[in-house]
PDB file of C-alpha atoms in Angstrom:
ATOM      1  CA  UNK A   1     -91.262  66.415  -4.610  1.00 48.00           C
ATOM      2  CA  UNK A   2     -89.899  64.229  -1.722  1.00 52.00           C
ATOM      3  CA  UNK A   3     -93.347  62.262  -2.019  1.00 53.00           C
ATOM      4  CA  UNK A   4     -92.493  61.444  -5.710  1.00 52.00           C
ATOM      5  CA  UNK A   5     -89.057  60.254  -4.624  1.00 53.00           C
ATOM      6  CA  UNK A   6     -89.684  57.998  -2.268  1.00 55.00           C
ATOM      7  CA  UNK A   7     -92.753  56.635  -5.063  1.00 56.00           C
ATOM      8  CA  UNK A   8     -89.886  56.542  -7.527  1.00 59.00           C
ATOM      9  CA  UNK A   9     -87.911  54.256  -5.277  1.00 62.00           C
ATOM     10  CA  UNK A  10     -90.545  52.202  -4.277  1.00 63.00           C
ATOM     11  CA  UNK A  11     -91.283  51.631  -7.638  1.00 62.00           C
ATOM     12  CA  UNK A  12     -87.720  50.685  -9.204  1.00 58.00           C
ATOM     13  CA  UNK A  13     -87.293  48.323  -6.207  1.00 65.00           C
ATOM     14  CA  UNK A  14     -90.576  46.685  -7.143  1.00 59.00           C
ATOM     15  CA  UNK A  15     -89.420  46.485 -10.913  1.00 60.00           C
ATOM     16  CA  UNK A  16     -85.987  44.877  -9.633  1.00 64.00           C
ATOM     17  CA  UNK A  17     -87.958  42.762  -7.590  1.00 63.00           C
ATOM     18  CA  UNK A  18     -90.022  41.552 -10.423  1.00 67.00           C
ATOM     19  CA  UNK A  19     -86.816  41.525 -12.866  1.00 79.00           C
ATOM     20  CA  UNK A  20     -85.144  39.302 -10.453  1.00 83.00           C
ATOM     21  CA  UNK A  21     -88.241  36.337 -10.053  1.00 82.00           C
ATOM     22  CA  UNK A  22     -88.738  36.749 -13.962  1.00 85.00           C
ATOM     23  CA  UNK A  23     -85.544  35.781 -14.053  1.00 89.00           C
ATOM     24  CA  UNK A  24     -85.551  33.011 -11.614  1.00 92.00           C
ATOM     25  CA  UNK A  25     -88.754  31.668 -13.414  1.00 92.00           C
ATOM     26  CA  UNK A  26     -86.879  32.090 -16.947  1.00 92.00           C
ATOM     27  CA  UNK A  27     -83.602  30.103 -15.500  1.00 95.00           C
ATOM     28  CA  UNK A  28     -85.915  27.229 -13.347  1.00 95.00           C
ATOM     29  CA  UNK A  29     -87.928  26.614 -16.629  1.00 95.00           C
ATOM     30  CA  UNK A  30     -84.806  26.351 -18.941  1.00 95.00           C
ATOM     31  CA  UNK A  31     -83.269  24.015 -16.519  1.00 96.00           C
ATOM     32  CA  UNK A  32     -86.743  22.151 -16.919  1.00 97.00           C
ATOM     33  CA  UNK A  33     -86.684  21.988 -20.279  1.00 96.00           C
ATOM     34  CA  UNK A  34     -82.846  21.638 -20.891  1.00 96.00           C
ATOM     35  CA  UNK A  35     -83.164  18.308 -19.020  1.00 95.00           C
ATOM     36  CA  UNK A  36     -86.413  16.798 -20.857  1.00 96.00           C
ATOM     37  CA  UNK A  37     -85.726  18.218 -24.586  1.00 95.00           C
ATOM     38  CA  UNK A  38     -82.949  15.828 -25.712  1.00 95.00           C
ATOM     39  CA  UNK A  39     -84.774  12.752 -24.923  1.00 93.00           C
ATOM     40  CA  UNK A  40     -88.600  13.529 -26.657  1.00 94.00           C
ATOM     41  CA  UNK A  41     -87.957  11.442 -29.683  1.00 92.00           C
ATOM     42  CA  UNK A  42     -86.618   8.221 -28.034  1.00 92.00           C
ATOM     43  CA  UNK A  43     -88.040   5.255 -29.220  1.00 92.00           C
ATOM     44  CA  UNK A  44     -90.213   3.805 -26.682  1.00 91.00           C
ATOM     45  CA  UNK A  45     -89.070   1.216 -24.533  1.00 87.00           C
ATOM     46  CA  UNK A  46     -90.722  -1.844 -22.377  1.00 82.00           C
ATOM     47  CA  UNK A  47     -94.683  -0.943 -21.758  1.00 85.00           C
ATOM     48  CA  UNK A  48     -94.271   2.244 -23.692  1.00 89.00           C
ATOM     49  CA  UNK A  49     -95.050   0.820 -27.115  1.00 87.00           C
ATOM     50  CA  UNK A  50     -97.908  -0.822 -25.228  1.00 88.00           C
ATOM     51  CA  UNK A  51     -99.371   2.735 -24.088  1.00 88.00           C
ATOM     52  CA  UNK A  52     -99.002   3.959 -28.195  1.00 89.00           C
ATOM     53  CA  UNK A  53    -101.012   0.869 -29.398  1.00 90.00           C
ATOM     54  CA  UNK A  54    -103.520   1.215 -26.880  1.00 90.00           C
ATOM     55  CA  UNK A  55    -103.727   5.007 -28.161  1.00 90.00           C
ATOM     56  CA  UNK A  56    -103.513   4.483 -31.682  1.00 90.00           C
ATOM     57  CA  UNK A  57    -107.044   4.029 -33.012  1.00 89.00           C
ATOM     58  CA  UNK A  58    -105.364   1.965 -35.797  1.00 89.00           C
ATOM     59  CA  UNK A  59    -104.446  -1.299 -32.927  1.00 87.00           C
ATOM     60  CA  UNK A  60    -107.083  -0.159 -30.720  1.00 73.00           C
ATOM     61  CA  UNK A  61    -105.657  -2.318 -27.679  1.00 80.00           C
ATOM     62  CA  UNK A  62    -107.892  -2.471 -24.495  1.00 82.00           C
ATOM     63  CA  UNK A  63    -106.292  -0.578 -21.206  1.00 81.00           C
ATOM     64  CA  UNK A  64    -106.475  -2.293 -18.116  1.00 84.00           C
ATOM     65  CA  UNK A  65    -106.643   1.094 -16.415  1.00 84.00           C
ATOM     66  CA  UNK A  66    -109.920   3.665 -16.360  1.00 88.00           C
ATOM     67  CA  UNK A  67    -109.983   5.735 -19.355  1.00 91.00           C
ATOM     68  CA  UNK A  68    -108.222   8.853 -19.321  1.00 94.00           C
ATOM     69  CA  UNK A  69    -104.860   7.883 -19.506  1.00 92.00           C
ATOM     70  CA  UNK A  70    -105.899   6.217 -22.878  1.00 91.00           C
ATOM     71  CA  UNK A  71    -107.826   9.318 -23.654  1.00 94.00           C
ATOM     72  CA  UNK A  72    -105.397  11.743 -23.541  1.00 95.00           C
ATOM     73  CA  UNK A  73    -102.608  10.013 -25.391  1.00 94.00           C
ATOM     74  CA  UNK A  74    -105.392   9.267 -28.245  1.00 94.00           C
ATOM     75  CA  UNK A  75    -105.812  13.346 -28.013  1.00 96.00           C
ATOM     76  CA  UNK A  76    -101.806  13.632 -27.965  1.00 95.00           C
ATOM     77  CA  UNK A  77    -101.566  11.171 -30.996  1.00 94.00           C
ATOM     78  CA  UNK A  78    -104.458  12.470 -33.133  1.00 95.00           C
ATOM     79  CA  UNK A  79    -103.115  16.113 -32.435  1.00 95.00           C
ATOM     80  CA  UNK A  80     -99.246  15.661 -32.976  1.00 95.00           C
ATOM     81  CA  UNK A  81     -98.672  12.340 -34.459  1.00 93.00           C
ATOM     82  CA  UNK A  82     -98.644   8.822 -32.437  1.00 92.00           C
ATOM     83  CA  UNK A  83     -94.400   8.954 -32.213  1.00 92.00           C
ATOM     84  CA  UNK A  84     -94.869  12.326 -30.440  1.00 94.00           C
ATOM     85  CA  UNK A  85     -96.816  11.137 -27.527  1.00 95.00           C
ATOM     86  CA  UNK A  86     -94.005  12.190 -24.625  1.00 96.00           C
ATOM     87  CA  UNK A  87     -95.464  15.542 -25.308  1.00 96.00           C
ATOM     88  CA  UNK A  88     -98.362  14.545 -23.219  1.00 96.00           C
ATOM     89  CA  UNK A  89     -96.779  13.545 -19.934  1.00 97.00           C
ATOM     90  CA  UNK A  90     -94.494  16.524 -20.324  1.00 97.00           C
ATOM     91  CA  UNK A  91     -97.507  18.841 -20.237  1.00 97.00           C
ATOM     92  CA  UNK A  92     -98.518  17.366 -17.042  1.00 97.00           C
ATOM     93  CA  UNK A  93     -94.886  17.294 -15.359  1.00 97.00           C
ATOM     94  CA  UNK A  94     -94.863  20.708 -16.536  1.00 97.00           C
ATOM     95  CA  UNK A  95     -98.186  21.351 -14.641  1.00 98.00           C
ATOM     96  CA  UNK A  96     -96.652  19.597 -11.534  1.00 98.00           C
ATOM     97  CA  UNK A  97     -93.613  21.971 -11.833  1.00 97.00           C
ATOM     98  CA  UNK A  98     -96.142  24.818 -11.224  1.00 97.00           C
ATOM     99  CA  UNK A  99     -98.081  23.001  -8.462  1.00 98.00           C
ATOM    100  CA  UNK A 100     -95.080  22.121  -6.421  1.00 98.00           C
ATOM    101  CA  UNK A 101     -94.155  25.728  -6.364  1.00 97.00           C
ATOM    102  CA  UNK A 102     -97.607  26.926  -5.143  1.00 97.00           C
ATOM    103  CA  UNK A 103     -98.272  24.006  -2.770  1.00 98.00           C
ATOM    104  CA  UNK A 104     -94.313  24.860  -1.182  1.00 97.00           C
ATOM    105  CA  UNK A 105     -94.993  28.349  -1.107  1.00 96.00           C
ATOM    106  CA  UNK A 106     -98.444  28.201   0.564  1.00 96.00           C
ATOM    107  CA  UNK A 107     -97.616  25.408   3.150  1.00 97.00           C
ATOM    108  CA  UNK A 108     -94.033  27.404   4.106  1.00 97.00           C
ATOM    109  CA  UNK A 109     -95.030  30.961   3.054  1.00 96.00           C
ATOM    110  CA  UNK A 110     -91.402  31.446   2.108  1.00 95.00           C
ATOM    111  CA  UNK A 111     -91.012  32.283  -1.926  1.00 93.00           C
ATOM    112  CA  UNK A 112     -87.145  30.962  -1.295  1.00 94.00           C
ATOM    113  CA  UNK A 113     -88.031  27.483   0.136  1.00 96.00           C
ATOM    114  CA  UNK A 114     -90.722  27.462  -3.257  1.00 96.00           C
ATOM    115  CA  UNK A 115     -88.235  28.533  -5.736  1.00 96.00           C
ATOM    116  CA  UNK A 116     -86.088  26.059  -4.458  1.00 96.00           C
ATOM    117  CA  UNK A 117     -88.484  22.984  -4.798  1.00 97.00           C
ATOM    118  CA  UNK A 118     -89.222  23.889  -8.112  1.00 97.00           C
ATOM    119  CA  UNK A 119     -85.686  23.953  -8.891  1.00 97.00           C
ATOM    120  CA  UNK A 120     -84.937  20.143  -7.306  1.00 97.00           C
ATOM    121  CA  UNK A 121     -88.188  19.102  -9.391  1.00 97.00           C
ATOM    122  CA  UNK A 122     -86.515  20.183 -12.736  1.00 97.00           C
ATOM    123  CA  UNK A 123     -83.450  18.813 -11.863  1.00 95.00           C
ATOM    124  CA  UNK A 124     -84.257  15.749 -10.609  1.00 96.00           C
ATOM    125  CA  UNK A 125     -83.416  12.686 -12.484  1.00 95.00           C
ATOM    126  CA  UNK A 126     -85.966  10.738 -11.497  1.00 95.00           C
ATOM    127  CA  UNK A 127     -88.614  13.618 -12.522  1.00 95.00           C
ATOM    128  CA  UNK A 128     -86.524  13.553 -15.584  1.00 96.00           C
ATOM    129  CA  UNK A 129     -87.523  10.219 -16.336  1.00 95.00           C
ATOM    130  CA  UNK A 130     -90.870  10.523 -15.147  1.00 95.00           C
ATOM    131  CA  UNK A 131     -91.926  13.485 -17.365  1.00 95.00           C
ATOM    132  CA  UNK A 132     -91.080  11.675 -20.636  1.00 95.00           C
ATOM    133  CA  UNK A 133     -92.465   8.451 -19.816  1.00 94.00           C
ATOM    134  CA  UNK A 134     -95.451   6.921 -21.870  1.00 93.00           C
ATOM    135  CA  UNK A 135     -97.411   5.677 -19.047  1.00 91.00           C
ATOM    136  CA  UNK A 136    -100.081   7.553 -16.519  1.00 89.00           C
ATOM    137  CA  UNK A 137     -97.911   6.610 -13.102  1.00 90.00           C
ATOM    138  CA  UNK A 138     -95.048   9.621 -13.958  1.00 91.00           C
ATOM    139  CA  UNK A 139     -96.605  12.770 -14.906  1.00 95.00           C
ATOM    140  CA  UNK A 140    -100.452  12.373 -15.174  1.00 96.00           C
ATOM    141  CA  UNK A 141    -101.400  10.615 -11.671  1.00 95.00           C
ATOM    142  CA  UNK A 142     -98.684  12.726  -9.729  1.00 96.00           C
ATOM    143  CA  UNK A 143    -100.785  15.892 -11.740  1.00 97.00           C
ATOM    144  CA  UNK A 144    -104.109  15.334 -10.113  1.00 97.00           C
ATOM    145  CA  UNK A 145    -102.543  14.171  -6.470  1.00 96.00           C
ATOM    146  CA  UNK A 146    -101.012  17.603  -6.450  1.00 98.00           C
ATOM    147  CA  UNK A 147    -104.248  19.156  -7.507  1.00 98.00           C
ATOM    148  CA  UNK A 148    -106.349  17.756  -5.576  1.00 97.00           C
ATOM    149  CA  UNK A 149    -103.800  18.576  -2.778  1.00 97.00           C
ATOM    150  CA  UNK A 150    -103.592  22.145  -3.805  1.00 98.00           C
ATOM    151  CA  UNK A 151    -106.977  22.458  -3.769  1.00 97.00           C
ATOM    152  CA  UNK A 152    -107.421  21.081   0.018  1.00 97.00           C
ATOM    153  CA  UNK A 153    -105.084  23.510   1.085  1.00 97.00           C
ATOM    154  CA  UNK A 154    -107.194  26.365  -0.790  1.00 96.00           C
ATOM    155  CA  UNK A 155    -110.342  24.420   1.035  1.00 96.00           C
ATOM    156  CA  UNK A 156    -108.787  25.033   4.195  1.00 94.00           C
ATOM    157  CA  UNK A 157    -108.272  28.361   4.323  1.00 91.00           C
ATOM    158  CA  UNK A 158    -111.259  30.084   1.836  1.00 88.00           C
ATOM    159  CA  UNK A 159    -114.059  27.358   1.330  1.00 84.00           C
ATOM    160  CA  UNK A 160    -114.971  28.875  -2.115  1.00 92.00           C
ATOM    161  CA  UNK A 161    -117.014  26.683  -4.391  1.00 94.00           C
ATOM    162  CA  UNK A 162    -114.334  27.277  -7.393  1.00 95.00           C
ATOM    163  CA  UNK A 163    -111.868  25.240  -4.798  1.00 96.00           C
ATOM    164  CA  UNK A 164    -114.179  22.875  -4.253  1.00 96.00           C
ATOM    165  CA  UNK A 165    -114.890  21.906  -8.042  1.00 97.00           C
ATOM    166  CA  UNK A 166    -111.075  21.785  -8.716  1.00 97.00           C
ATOM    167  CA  UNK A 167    -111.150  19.758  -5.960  1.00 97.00           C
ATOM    168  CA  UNK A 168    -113.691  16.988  -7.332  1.00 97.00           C
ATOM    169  CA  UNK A 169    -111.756  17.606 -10.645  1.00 97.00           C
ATOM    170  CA  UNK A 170    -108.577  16.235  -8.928  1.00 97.00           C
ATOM    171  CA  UNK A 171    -110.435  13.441  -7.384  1.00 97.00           C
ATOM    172  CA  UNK A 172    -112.304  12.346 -10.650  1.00 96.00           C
ATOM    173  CA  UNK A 173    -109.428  12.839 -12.543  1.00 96.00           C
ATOM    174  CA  UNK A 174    -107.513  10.411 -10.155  1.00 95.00           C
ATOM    175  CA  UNK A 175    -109.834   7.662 -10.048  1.00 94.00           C
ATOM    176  CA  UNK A 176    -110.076   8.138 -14.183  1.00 94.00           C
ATOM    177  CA  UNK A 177    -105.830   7.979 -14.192  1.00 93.00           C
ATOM    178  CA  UNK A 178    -105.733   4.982 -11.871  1.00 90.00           C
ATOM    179  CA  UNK A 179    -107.322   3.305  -8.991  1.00 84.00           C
ATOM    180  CA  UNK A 180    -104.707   3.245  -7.099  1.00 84.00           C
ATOM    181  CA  UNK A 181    -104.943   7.074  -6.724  1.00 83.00           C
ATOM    182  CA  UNK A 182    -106.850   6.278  -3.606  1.00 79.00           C
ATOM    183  CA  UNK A 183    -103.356   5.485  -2.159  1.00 77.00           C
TER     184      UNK A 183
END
């Protein structure tokens, strides 16, 4: 009986434990989101209408940069309309949100420290800015220079080959985005 107590209690504080970073995740995403939302259907300013034509198979305007950024707002615009294409970089700032917390939490260990740089990233106004802007240099390059980060720090400690394909996956990807990626 005394064994099932002290199971009992182990288990509710687990539960509360998890309660409490479901939580934290719930709140850190809705401050994410709460701070991009309102600005997805702005017109697009300076270069942005540049990106959309160069997208749009209807203008089909040459990119000075390698081809993914192109490719993926063509995917974005064929998928949810050419005015909806700050969908794309969101998906990717989103993505960043998630790989600052991991890269934080593995260099420092400390959940706290992780929870907290995920917290600055949503509520950062220049990450604001960033994650809605038509162009590769916000959301999509800073994507695969935390990836290919993340992955090195996976390298370092378990040399897996999974680690290092998503390795040469953030490096390709990189050098697809933009050359200066090698920066």
């Amino acid at each position: 009986m005394a064994i099932g107590a002290i199971i009992g209690k182990k288990k509710l504080r687990f539960y509360k434990t998890m309660n409490k970073k479901v939580w934290i995740f719930i709140f850190i995403v809705s401050l994410f989101l709460a701070a991009r939302l309102p600005a997805i259907n702005q017109i697009y300013h300076q270069d942005e209408y540049k990106w959309a034509m160069q997208a749009d198979p209807a203008y089909d305007y040459a990119s000075p940069h390698p081809p993914l950024g192109k490719s993926i707002f063509r995917i974005t615009g064929d998928i949810l309309e050419f005015e909806n294409l700050r969908l794309a970089p969101l998906l990717f700032s989103f993505l960043c949100l998630a790989l600052i917390y991991v890269i934080i939490k593995k260099t420092t260990q400390k959940t706290r420290i992780a929870v907290f740089g995920a917290l600055l990233f949503s509520i950062n106004v220049y990450s604001v800015i960033a994650s809605l802007q038509i162009d590769i240099d916000g959301a999509i390059l800073p994507f695969f220079i935390l990836l290919s980060y993340y992955a090195y720090l996976q390298l370092l400690t378990n040399n897996k080959k999974l680690w290092w394909v998503i390795f040469g996956i953030g490096i390709a990807g990189g050098f697809l985005t933009k050359l200066s990626f090698i920066i």
